[in-house]
Amino acid sequence: MNSTKIIKSLPYKRPFLFVGELTEISEKGVKGKYTYREDEFFYEGHFKNNPITPGVILTETMAQIGVVCLGVFLLEDQISSEEKKPQIALTSNEVDFFLPVLPNEKVTVISEKEYFRFNKLKCKVKMLNANDELVCRGTISGMIIAK
């Protein structure tokens, strides 16, 4: 399954799709990028006259690229038909934040699969900015099934 098909299979759309491109994907993990556009819906109120990407959006971006895209790739055989779509329930724990992400910044998410069994996918994820500095990292897991 190629990256375009994976992104089209995601259960998200703008303004809540935070996957711009997938640059690497295998059974071991995924690497992808997203640029937070200046006109994203959350910048208007976070923070007044000093927009910063909310931590929950950074976490969601890591989850979408690092867990959901990988889950879609791993379930390719089960969701290859148009009527079967991935169903996802995500959890995160121990997400640490180190640097802010500003409007128009491009980030890279790198995910390494810890395990995928009984439809539960657990990954170590990290986000880097354009200078390859660590923005945030953590562990995100979720139940991913084809329905």
Short mmCIF file of C-alpha atoms in Angstrom, two decimals:
data_model
loop_
_atom_site.label_atom_id
_atom_site.label_comp_id
_atom_site.label_asym_id
_atom_site.label_seq_id
_atom_site.Cartn_x
_atom_site.Cartn_y
_atom_site.Cartn_z
CA MET A 1 0.00 0.00 0.00
CA ASN A 2 1.51 3.33 -0.99
CA SER A 3 1.46 6.53 1.06
CA THR A 4 -1.27 8.21 -1.02
CA LYS A 5 -3.63 5.27 -0.49
CA ILE A 6 -2.83 5.18 3.23
CA ILE A 7 -3.63 8.89 3.64
CA LYS A 8 -6.90 8.48 1.68
CA SER A 9 -7.86 5.58 3.97
CA LEU A 10 -7.54 7.68 7.13
CA PRO A 11 -10.76 8.49 8.97
CA TYR A 12 -9.87 12.21 9.10
CA LYS A 13 -10.31 15.22 6.86
CA ARG A 14 -9.36 18.89 7.04
CA PRO A 15 -9.31 20.69 9.36
CA PHE A 16 -8.42 17.69 11.53
CA LEU A 17 -6.07 15.84 9.17
CA PHE A 18 -2.47 16.29 10.30
CA VAL A 19 -0.67 14.07 7.79
CA GLY A 20 1.03 15.89 4.94
CA GLU A 21 3.21 13.15 3.52
CA LEU A 22 4.65 9.78 4.43
CA THR A 23 8.30 9.42 3.52
CA GLU A 24 9.00 5.92 4.87
CA ILE A 25 6.76 3.05 5.93
CA SER A 26 7.44 -0.57 6.79
CA GLU A 27 6.22 -3.19 9.24
CA LYS A 28 8.66 -1.70 11.78
CA GLY A 29 7.51 1.91 11.68
CA VAL A 30 6.71 5.05 9.76
CA LYS A 31 8.15 8.48 9.07
CA GLY A 32 5.97 11.36 7.93
CA LYS A 33 5.74 15.13 7.79
CA TYR A 34 3.20 17.86 8.35
CA THR A 35 3.36 21.64 8.02
CA TYR A 36 1.14 23.63 10.40
CA ARG A 37 -0.31 26.32 8.18
CA GLU A 38 -0.67 29.82 9.53
CA ASP A 39 -4.47 29.67 9.07
CA GLU A 40 -5.04 26.50 11.15
CA PHE A 41 -8.20 26.78 13.24
CA PHE A 42 -6.47 26.54 16.63
CA TYR A 43 -4.03 29.45 16.23
CA GLU A 44 -6.72 32.09 16.58
CA GLY A 45 -7.10 31.40 20.29
CA HIS A 46 -3.84 29.71 21.31
CA PHE A 47 -2.35 32.21 22.31
CA LYS A 48 -3.61 35.71 21.60
CA ASN A 49 -0.96 37.60 19.57
CA ASN A 50 1.51 34.73 20.11
CA PRO A 51 0.23 31.63 18.27
CA ILE A 52 1.74 28.31 19.35
CA THR A 53 0.60 24.84 18.29
CA PRO A 54 -1.26 23.23 21.22
CA GLY A 55 0.30 20.13 22.77
CA VAL A 56 -2.87 18.16 22.12
CA ILE A 57 -2.49 18.91 18.38
CA LEU A 58 1.16 17.83 18.45
CA THR A 59 0.07 14.60 20.17
CA GLU A 60 -2.71 14.10 17.60
CA THR A 61 -0.21 14.59 14.76
CA MET A 62 2.09 11.97 16.27
CA ALA A 63 -0.89 9.63 16.67
CA GLN A 64 -2.16 10.11 13.12
CA ILE A 65 1.23 9.65 11.46
CA GLY A 66 2.89 7.34 13.94
CA VAL A 67 0.07 4.96 14.86
CA VAL A 68 -2.93 5.30 12.54
CA CYS A 69 -0.96 5.42 9.27
CA LEU A 70 1.12 2.47 10.42
CA GLY A 71 -2.04 0.61 11.48
CA VAL A 72 -3.63 1.17 8.08
CA PHE A 73 -0.46 -0.15 6.45
CA LEU A 74 -0.40 -3.23 8.69
CA LEU A 75 -4.12 -3.92 8.05
CA GLU A 76 -3.83 -3.44 4.29
CA ASP A 77 -5.29 -6.86 3.47
CA GLN A 78 -8.32 -6.28 5.69
CA ILE A 79 -9.17 -2.74 4.50
CA SER A 80 -8.32 -3.04 0.83
CA SER A 81 -11.96 -2.90 -0.24
CA GLU A 82 -13.91 0.36 -0.33
CA GLU A 83 -16.53 -0.79 2.19
CA LYS A 84 -14.00 -1.68 4.91
CA LYS A 85 -12.58 1.30 6.82
CA PRO A 86 -10.23 1.43 9.78
CA GLN A 87 -11.84 2.05 13.17
CA ILE A 88 -9.50 3.58 15.72
CA ALA A 89 -9.43 4.24 19.46
CA LEU A 90 -6.21 5.87 20.67
CA THR A 91 -4.53 6.37 24.01
CA SER A 92 -1.27 8.07 24.87
CA ASN A 93 0.92 8.16 27.88
CA GLU A 94 4.11 9.84 28.96
CA VAL A 95 4.20 12.43 26.17
CA ASP A 96 6.94 14.94 26.96
CA PHE A 97 7.18 18.34 25.27
CA PHE A 98 10.47 20.15 24.76
CA LEU A 99 10.07 22.91 22.15
CA PRO A 100 7.17 24.98 20.79
CA VAL A 101 5.92 24.63 17.21
CA LEU A 102 4.94 27.87 15.50
CA PRO A 103 2.73 28.59 12.48
CA ASN A 104 4.24 27.53 9.12
CA GLU A 105 6.64 25.09 10.80
CA LYS A 106 7.18 21.69 9.22
CA VAL A 107 7.62 18.77 11.60
CA THR A 108 8.72 15.18 11.08
CA VAL A 109 7.17 12.31 13.04
CA ILE A 110 9.14 9.10 13.46
CA SER A 111 7.41 6.04 14.88
CA GLU A 112 8.82 2.68 15.90
CA LYS A 113 6.43 -0.21 16.43
CA GLU A 114 6.74 -1.86 19.83
CA TYR A 115 4.07 -4.45 19.10
CA PHE A 116 0.92 -5.16 17.11
CA ARG A 117 -1.20 -8.01 18.43
CA PHE A 118 -4.90 -8.59 19.01
CA ASN A 119 -5.47 -5.41 16.99
CA LYS A 120 -3.59 -3.29 19.54
CA LEU A 121 -0.72 -1.25 18.12
CA LYS A 122 1.79 0.36 20.45
CA CYS A 123 4.51 2.69 19.16
CA LYS A 124 7.27 4.92 20.42
CA VAL A 125 6.91 8.24 18.61
CA LYS A 126 8.90 11.41 18.39
CA MET A 127 8.52 14.71 16.60
CA LEU A 128 11.39 16.76 15.22
CA ASN A 129 11.36 20.30 13.88
CA ALA A 130 13.04 21.43 10.64
CA ASN A 131 16.36 21.76 12.52
CA ASP A 132 16.11 18.10 13.66
CA GLU A 133 15.54 19.24 17.24
CA LEU A 134 13.31 17.10 19.46
CA VAL A 135 9.91 18.78 19.88
CA CYS A 136 8.14 16.00 21.78
CA ARG A 137 8.15 12.25 22.28
CA GLY A 138 6.10 9.56 23.91
CA THR A 139 4.30 6.26 23.63
CA ILE A 140 0.99 6.05 21.82
CA SER A 141 -1.14 2.98 21.45
CA GLY A 142 -4.53 2.20 20.03
CA MET A 143 -6.98 -0.42 18.91
CA ILE A 144 -7.17 -0.56 15.14
CA ILE A 145 -9.66 -2.81 13.38
CA ALA A 146 -11.23 -2.97 9.92
CA LYS A 147 -15.02 -2.59 9.91
#
